[in-house]
PDB file of C-alpha atoms in Angstrom:
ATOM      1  CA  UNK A   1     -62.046 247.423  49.012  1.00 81.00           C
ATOM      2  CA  UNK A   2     -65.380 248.864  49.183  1.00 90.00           C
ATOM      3  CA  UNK A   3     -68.063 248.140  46.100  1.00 90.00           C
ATOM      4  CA  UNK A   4     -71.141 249.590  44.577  1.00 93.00           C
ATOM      5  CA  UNK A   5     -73.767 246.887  43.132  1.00 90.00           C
ATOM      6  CA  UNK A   6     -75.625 248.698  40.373  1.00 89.00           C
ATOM      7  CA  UNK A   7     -79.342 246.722  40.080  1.00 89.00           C
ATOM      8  CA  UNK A   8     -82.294 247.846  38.520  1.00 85.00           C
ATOM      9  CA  UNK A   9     -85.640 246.360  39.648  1.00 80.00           C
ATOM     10  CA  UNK A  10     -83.651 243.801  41.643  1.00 80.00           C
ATOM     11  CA  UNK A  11     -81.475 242.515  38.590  1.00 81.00           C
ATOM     12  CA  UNK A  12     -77.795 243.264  38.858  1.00 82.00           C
ATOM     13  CA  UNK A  13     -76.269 245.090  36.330  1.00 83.00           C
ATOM     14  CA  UNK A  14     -72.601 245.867  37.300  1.00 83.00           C
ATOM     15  CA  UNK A  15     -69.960 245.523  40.476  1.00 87.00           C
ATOM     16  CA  UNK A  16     -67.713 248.817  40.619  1.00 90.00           C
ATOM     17  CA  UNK A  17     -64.953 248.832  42.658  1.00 91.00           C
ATOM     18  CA  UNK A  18     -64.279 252.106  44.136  1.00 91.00           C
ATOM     19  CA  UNK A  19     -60.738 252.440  43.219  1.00 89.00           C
ATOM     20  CA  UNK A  20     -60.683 255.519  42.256  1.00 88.00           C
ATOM     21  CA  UNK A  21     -60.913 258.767  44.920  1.00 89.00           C
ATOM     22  CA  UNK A  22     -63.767 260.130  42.985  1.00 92.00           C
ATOM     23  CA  UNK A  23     -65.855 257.962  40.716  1.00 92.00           C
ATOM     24  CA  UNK A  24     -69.004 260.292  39.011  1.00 93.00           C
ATOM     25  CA  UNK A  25     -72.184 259.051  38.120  1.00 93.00           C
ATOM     26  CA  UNK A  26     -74.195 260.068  35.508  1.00 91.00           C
ATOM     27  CA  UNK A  27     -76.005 260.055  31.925  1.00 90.00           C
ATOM     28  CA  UNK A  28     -72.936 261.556  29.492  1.00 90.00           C
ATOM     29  CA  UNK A  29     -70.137 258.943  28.202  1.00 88.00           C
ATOM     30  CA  UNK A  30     -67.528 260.844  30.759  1.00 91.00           C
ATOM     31  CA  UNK A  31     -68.697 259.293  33.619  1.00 91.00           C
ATOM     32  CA  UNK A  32     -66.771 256.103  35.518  1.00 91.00           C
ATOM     33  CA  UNK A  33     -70.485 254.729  36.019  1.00 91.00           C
ATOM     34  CA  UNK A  34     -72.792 255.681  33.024  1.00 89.00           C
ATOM     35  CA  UNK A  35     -76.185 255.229  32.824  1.00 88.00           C
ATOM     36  CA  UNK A  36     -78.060 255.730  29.814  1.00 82.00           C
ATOM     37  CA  UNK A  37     -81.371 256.870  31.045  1.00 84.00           C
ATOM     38  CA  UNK A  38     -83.598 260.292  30.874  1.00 84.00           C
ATOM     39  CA  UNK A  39     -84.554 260.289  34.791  1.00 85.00           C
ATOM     40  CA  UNK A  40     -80.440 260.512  35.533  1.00 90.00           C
ATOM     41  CA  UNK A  41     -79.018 263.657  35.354  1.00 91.00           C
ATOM     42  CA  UNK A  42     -75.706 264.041  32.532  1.00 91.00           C
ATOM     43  CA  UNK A  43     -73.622 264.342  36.080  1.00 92.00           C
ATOM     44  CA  UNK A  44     -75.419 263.427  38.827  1.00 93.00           C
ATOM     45  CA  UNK A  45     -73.291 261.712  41.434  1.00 93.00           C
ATOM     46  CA  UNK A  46     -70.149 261.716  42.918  1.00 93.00           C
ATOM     47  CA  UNK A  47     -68.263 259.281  45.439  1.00 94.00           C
ATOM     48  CA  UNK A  48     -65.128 260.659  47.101  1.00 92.00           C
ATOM     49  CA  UNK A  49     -62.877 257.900  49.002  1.00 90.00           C
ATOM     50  CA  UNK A  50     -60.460 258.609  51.169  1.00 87.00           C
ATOM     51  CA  UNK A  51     -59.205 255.647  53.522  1.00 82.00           C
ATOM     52  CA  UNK A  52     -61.879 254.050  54.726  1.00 84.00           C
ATOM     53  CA  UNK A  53     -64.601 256.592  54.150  1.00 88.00           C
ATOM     54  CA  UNK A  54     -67.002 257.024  51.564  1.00 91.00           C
ATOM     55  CA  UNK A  55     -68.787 260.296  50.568  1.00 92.00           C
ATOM     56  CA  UNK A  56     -71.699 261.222  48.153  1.00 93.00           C
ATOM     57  CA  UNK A  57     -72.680 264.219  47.056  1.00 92.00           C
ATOM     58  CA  UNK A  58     -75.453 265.086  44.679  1.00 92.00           C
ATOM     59  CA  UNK A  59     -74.261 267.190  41.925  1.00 92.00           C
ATOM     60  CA  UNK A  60     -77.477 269.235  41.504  1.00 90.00           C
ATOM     61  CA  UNK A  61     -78.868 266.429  40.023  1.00 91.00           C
ATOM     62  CA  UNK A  62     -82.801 267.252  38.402  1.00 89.00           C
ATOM     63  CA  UNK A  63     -84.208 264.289  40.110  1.00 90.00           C
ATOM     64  CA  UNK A  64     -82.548 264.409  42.969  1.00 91.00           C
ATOM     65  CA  UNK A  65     -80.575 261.476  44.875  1.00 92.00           C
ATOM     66  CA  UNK A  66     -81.948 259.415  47.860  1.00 93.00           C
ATOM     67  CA  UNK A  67     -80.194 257.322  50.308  1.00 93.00           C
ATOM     68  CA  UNK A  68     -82.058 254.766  52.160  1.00 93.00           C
ATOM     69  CA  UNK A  69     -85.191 256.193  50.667  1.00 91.00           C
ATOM     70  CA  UNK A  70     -84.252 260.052  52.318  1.00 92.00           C
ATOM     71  CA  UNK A  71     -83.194 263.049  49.813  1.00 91.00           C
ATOM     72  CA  UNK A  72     -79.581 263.929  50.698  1.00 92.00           C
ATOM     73  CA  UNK A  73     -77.005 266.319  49.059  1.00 90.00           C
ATOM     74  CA  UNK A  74     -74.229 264.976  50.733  1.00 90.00           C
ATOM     75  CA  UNK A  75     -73.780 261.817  52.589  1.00 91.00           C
ATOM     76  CA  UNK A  76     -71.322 259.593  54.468  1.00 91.00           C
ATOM     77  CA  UNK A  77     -71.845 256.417  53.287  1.00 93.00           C
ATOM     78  CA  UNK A  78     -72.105 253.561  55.558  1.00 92.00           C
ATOM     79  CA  UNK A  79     -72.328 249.173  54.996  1.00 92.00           C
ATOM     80  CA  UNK A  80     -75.385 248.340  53.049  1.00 92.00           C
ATOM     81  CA  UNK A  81     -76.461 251.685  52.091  1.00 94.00           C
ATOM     82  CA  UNK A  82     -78.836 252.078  49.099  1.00 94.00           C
ATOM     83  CA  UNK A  83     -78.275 254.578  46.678  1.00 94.00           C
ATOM     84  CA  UNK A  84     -81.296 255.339  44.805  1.00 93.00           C
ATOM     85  CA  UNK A  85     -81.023 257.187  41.469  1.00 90.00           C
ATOM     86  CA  UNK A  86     -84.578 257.160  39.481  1.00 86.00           C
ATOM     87  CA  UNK A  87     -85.186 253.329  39.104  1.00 86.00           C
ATOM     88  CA  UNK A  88     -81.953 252.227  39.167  1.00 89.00           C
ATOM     89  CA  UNK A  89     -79.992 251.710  42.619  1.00 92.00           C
ATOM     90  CA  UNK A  90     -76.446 251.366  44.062  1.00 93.00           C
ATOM     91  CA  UNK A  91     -75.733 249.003  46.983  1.00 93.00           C
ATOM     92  CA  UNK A  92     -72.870 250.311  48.799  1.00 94.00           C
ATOM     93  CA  UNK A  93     -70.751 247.701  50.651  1.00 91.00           C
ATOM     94  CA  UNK A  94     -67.200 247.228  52.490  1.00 88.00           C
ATOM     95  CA  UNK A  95     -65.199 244.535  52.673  1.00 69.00           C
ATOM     96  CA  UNK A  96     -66.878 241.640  54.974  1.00 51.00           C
ATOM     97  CA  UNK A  97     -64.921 240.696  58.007  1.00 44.00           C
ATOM     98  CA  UNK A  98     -63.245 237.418  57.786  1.00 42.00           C
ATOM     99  CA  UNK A  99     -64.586 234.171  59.156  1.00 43.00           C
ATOM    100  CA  UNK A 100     -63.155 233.270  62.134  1.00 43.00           C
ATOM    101  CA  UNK A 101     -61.490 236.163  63.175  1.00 42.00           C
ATOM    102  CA  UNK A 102     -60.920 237.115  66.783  1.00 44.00           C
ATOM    103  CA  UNK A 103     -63.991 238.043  68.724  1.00 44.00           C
ATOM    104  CA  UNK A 104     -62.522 238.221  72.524  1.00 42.00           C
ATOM    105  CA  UNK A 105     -63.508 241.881  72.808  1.00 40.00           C
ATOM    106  CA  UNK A 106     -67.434 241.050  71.388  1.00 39.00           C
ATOM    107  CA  UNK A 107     -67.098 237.884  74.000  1.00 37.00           C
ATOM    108  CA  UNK A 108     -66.112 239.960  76.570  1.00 34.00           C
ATOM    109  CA  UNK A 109     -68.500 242.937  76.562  1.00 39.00           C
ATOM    110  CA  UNK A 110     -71.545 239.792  76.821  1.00 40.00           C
ATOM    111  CA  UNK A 111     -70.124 238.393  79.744  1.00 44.00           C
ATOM    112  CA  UNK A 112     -68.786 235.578  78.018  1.00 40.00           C
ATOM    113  CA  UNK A 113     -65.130 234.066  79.057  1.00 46.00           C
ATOM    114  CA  UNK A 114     -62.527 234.146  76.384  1.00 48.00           C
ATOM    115  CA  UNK A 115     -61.217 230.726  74.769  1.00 46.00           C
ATOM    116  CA  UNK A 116     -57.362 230.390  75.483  1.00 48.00           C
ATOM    117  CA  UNK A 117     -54.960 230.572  72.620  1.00 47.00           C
ATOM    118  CA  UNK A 118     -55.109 228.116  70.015  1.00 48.00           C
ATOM    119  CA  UNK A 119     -52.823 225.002  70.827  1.00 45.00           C
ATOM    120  CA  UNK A 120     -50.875 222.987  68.255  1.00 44.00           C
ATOM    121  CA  UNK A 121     -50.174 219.176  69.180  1.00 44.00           C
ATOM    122  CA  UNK A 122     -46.987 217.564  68.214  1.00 41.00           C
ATOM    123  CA  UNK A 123     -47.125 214.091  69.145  1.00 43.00           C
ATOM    124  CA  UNK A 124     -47.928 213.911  72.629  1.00 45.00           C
ATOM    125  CA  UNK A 125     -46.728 217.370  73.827  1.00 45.00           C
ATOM    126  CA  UNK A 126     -48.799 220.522  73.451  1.00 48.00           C
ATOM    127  CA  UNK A 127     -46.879 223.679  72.423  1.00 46.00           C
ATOM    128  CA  UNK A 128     -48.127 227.068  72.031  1.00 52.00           C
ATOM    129  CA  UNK A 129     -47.841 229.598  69.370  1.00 51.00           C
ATOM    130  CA  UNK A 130     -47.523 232.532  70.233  1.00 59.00           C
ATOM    131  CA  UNK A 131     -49.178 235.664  67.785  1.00 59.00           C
ATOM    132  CA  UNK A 132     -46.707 238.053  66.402  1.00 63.00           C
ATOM    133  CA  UNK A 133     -46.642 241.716  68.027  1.00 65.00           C
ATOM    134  CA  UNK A 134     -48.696 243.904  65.910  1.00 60.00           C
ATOM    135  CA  UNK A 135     -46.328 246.457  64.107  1.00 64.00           C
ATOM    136  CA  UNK A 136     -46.032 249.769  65.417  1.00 63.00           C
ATOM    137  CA  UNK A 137     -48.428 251.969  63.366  1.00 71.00           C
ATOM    138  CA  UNK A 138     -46.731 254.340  60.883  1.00 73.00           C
ATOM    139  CA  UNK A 139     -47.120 257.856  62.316  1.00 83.00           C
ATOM    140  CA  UNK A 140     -49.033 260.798  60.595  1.00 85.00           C
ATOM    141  CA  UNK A 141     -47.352 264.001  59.377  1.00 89.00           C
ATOM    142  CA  UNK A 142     -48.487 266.885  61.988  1.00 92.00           C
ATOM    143  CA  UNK A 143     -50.098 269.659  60.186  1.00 93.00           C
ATOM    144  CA  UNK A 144     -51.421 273.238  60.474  1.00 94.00           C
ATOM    145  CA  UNK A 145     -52.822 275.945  58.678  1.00 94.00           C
ATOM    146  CA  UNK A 146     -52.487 279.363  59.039  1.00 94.00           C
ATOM    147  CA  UNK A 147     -55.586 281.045  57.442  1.00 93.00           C
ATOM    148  CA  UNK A 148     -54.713 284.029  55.141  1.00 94.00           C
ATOM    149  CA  UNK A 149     -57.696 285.581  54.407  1.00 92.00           C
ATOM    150  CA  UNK A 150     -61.217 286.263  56.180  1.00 87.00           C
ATOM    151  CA  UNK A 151     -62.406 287.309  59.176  1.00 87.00           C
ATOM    152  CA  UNK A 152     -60.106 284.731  61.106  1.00 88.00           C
ATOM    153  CA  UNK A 153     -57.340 285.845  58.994  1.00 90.00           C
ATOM    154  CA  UNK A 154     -53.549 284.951  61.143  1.00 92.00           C
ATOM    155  CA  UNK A 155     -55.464 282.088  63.053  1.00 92.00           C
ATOM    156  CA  UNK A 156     -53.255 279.220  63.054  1.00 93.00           C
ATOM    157  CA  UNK A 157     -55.214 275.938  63.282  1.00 91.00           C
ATOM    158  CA  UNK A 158     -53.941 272.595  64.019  1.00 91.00           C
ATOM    159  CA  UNK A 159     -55.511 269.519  62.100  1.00 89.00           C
ATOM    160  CA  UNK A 160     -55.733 266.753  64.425  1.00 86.00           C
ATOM    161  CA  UNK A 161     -57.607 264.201  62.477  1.00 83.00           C
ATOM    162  CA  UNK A 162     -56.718 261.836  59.595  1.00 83.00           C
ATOM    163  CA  UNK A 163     -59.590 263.813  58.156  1.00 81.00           C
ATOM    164  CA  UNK A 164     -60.819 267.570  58.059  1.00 85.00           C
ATOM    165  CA  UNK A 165     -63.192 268.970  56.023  1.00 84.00           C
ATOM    166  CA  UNK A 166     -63.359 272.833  55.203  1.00 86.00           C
ATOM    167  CA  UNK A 167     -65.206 275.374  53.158  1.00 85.00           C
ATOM    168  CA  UNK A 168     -68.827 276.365  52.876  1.00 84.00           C
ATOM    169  CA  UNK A 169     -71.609 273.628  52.308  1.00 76.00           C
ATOM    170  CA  UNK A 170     -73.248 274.364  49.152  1.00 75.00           C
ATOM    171  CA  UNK A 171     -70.370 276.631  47.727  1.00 83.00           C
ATOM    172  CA  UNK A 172     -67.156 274.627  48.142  1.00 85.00           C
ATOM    173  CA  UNK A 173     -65.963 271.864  50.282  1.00 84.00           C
ATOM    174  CA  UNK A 174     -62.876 270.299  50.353  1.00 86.00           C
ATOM    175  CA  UNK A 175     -61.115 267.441  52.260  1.00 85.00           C
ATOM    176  CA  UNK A 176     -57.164 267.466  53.616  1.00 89.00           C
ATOM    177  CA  UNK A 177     -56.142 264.067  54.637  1.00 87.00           C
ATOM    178  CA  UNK A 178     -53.297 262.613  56.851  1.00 86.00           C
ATOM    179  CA  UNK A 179     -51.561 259.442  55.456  1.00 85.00           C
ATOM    180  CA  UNK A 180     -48.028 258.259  56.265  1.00 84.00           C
ATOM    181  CA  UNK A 181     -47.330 258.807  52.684  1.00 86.00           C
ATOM    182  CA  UNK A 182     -47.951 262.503  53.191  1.00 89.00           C
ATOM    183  CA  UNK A 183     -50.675 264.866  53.183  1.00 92.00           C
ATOM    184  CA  UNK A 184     -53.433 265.196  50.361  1.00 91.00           C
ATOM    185  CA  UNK A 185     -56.459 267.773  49.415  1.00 90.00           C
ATOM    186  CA  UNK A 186     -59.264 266.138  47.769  1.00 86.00           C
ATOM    187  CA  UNK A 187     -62.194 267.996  46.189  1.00 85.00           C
ATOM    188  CA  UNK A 188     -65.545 267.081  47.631  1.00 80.00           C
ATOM    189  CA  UNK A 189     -68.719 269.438  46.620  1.00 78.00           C
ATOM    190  CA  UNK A 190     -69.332 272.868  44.408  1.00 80.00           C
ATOM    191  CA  UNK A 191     -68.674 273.478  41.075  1.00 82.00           C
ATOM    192  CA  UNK A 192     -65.283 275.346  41.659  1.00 87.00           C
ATOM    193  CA  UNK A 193     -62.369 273.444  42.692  1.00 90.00           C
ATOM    194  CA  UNK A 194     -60.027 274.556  45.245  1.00 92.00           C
ATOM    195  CA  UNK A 195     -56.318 276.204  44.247  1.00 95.00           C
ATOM    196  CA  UNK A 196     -52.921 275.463  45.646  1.00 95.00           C
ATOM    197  CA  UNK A 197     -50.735 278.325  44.765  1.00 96.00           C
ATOM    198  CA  UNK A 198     -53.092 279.718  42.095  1.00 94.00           C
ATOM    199  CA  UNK A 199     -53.346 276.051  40.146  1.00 94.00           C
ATOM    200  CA  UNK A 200     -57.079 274.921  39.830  1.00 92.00           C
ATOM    201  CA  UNK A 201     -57.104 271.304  40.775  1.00 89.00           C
ATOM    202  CA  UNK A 202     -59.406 268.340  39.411  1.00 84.00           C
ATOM    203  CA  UNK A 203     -61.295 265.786  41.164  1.00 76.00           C
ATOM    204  CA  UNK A 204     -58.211 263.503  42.293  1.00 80.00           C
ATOM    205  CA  UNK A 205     -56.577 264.302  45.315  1.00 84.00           C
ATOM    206  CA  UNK A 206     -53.700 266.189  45.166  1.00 91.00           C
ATOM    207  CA  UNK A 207     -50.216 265.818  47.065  1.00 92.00           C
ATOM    208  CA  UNK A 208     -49.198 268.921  48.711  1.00 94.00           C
ATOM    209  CA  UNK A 209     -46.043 270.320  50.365  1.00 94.00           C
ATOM    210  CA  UNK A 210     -45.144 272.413  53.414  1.00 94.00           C
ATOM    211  CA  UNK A 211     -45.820 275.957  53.067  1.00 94.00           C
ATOM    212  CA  UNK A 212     -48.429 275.384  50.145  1.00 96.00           C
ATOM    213  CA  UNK A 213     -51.374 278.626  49.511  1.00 96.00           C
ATOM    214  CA  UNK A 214     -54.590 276.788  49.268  1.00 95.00           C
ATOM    215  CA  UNK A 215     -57.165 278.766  48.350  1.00 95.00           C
ATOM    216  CA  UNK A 216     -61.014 276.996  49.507  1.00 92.00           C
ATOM    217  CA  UNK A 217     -64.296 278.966  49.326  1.00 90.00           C
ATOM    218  CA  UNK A 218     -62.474 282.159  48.616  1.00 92.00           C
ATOM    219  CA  UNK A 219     -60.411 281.435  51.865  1.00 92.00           C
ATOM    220  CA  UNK A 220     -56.587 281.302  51.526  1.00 94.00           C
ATOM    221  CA  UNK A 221     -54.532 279.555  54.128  1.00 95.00           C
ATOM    222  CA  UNK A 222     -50.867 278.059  54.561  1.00 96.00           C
ATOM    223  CA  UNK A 223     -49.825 274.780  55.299  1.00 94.00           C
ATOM    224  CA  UNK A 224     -47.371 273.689  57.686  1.00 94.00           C
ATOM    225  CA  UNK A 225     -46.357 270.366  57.556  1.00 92.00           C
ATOM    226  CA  UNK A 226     -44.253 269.000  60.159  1.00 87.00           C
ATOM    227  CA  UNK A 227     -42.684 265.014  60.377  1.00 78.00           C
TER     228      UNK A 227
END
């Protein structure tokens, strides 16, 4: 599970796990990572995760947020990225791979001959072990949208990733993810948060269902969700 270390001139403070689809950061008692100090904004931050993925986005912060020393409104965070927010700072980090593990492709790409697979000795006869077959991967709901509304407005589009993002940067943005447990909308930037038939939602990601309205950056559309 990805982590944000919270330090402040180079003395850790806290270790949050992002556990959470959005975690906010700010000065007022609300937020999953408070902190107490005039330079931070009362909400400043958010993270979004979905999967394996990461986002920030500054919430019109006064102060601004920088990433890796660079002023960003939104950002996709990546392994080791630093997360400055007046003199404090948030060390983003992923799960570290684990010791040992296979590196035949690495090996491969530098030339290098791969090691057979690992033998076991029983007395004096060597046996192999084979690996299990990987399971089949658990397949992804197809879905579609047929846009209601706008200039585009009876455009069906297919949504081929695990992940797309839609809306208008700086007004509204939203994220629909594909999971094998179904498909979910999750609020990402602007003050307004998307509808699904006419309900406002929050900042958790919300389940939806075939033939759903979903209203994003004044832009209605229709899911289709097929098995």
């Amino acid at each position: 599970m990805a982590r944000l270390i919270l330090s402040m001139d180079g003395l850790v403070l806290k270790e949050i796990p992002l556990n959470k689809e959005r975690i906010t950061i700010g000065r007022k008692p609300h937020n999953d990572i408070q902190i107490d100090n005039l330079a931070i904004s009362g909400d400043h931050a958010a993270v979004v995760t979905i999967l394996n993925d990461s986002f920030l986005e500054d919430l019109n912060s006064t102060n601004g947020t920088l990433v890796n020393g660079q002023p960003i409104k939104k950002h996709v965070l990546k392994n080791n990225d630093v997360v400055e927010l007046g003199k404090y700072k948030l060390k983003y980090m992923t799960e570290a791979p684990v010791a040992g593990a296979d590196n035949g492709a690495a090996s491969i790409a530098a030339g290098i001959p791969r090691s057979p697979e690992p033998m076991r000795t029983f007395s004096d006869t060597q046996i192999m072990i084979p690996r299990p077959p990987a399971p089949d991967p658990i397949p992804l709901p197809q879905v579609s949208i047929r846009l209601l509304t706008g200039p585009n407005s009876g455009k069906v589009l297919e949504l081929a990733k695990s992940l797309t993002t839609l809306g208008k940067p700086g007004v509204q943005v939203a994220i629909i993810s594909r999971r094998p447990e179904g498909v979910f909308v999750t609020h990402v930037e602007g003050e307004k948060f998307p509808t699904v038939n006419g309900k406002e939602l929050d900042g958790e990601a919300y389940a939806l269902n075939h033939r759903d309205v979903i209203e994003i950056a004044g832009i209605r559309m229709e899911l289709s969700i097929r098995p």
